Short mmCIF file of C-alpha atoms in Angstrom, two decimals:
data_model
loop_
_atom_site.label_atom_id
_atom_site.label_comp_id
_atom_site.label_asym_id
_atom_site.label_seq_id
_atom_site.Cartn_x
_atom_site.Cartn_y
_atom_site.Cartn_z
CA MET A 1 -12.30 -24.63 -1.10
CA LEU A 2 -13.70 -21.16 -0.43
CA SER A 3 -17.42 -20.91 0.15
CA GLN A 4 -17.50 -17.62 -1.78
CA PRO A 5 -15.31 -16.61 -4.68
CA ASN A 6 -12.47 -14.33 -3.67
CA ASN A 7 -12.64 -11.33 -6.01
CA GLN A 8 -10.57 -9.04 -3.86
CA GLN A 9 -7.59 -7.67 -5.68
CA LEU A 10 -4.79 -5.40 -4.67
CA LEU A 11 -3.92 -2.37 -6.73
CA ALA A 12 -0.61 -0.66 -6.02
CA GLN A 13 -0.26 2.95 -7.08
CA TYR A 14 2.94 4.95 -7.39
CA VAL A 15 2.33 8.36 -5.83
CA SER A 16 4.54 11.18 -7.01
CA ILE A 17 5.38 12.94 -3.77
CA ASP A 18 8.43 14.89 -2.80
CA GLU A 19 10.69 12.67 -0.69
CA SER A 20 12.15 15.64 1.16
CA GLY A 21 9.22 15.45 3.55
CA SER A 22 9.57 12.00 5.07
CA ASP A 23 5.97 11.95 6.30
CA ALA A 24 4.37 13.02 2.99
CA ARG A 25 3.15 9.51 2.16
CA ASP A 26 1.74 9.06 5.65
CA VAL A 27 -0.14 12.36 5.41
CA PHE A 28 -1.45 11.29 2.02
CA LEU A 29 -2.64 7.97 3.51
CA GLU A 30 -4.25 9.72 6.47
CA VAL A 31 -6.19 12.14 4.28
CA LEU A 32 -7.53 9.32 2.08
CA ASN A 33 -8.37 7.08 5.04
CA ASN A 34 -10.18 9.95 6.78
CA GLY A 35 -12.13 10.45 3.54
CA GLY A 36 -13.35 6.86 3.63
CA PHE A 37 -10.82 5.31 1.23
CA MET A 38 -9.17 2.30 2.86
CA VAL A 39 -5.59 2.71 1.58
CA ARG A 40 -2.39 1.45 3.15
CA PRO A 41 1.33 1.63 2.48
CA VAL A 42 2.98 -0.98 0.31
CA TRP A 43 4.42 -3.93 2.21
CA ARG A 44 7.72 -3.51 4.02
CA LEU A 45 10.83 -4.56 2.22
CA MET A 46 12.11 -7.92 3.44
CA HIS A 47 15.46 -6.59 4.62
CA LYS A 48 13.61 -4.34 7.08
CA LEU A 49 11.95 -7.31 8.81
CA PRO A 50 13.73 -8.35 12.04
CA MET A 51 14.50 -11.89 10.88
CA TYR A 52 16.29 -10.66 7.75
CA ALA A 53 17.98 -7.53 9.13
CA ALA A 54 21.43 -9.19 9.36
CA CYS A 55 21.28 -10.88 5.97
CA PRO A 56 23.62 -9.73 3.19
CA ARG A 57 22.13 -7.43 0.60
CA SER A 58 23.16 -5.02 -2.14
CA ASN A 59 22.23 -1.39 -2.51
CA LEU A 60 18.47 -1.13 -2.15
CA SER A 61 18.11 2.64 -2.36
CA GLN A 62 15.76 2.43 -5.37
CA ALA A 63 13.55 -0.12 -3.65
CA GLU A 64 13.51 1.99 -0.47
CA SER A 65 12.60 5.07 -2.50
CA LEU A 66 9.69 3.21 -4.09
CA GLU A 67 8.58 1.84 -0.74
CA ARG A 68 8.15 5.43 0.50
CA ARG A 69 5.97 6.31 -2.52
CA ILE A 70 3.77 3.33 -3.27
CA VAL A 71 0.36 2.89 -1.68
CA ASN A 72 -2.09 0.02 -1.96
CA LEU A 73 -5.60 0.92 -3.05
CA PRO A 74 -8.66 -1.25 -2.46
CA SER A 75 -9.95 -3.01 -5.52
CA SER A 76 -12.89 -5.39 -5.52
CA ALA A 77 -16.07 -6.00 -7.44
CA HIS A 78 -17.93 -5.59 -4.14
CA LEU A 79 -16.74 -1.99 -3.67
CA VAL A 80 -19.31 -0.64 -6.17
CA GLU A 81 -22.12 -2.37 -4.28
CA GLN A 82 -20.82 -1.02 -0.99
CA ILE A 83 -20.54 2.54 -2.31
CA ARG A 84 -24.07 2.40 -3.73
CA SER A 85 -25.54 1.09 -0.49
CA GLU A 86 -23.84 3.87 1.49
CA ALA A 87 -25.03 6.63 -0.88
#
């Protein structure tokens, strides 16, 4: 059993960015992280992991498109306290 309740949640946000620039999401992440917002890309798709690379799969172009445009935002009840203490 956890000694403290785990209130950390993950919020995934679809970001409407032009896919023609392959590094647009990474630039977006860098700007937010440099501004103090701890954001990260969505998890890698399973077929891109080495242990599943040779497994059969269907067309995943939609999933790959979403992977390039979804970011995870921090979400926790403790964030408000942290922001107030830093202000």
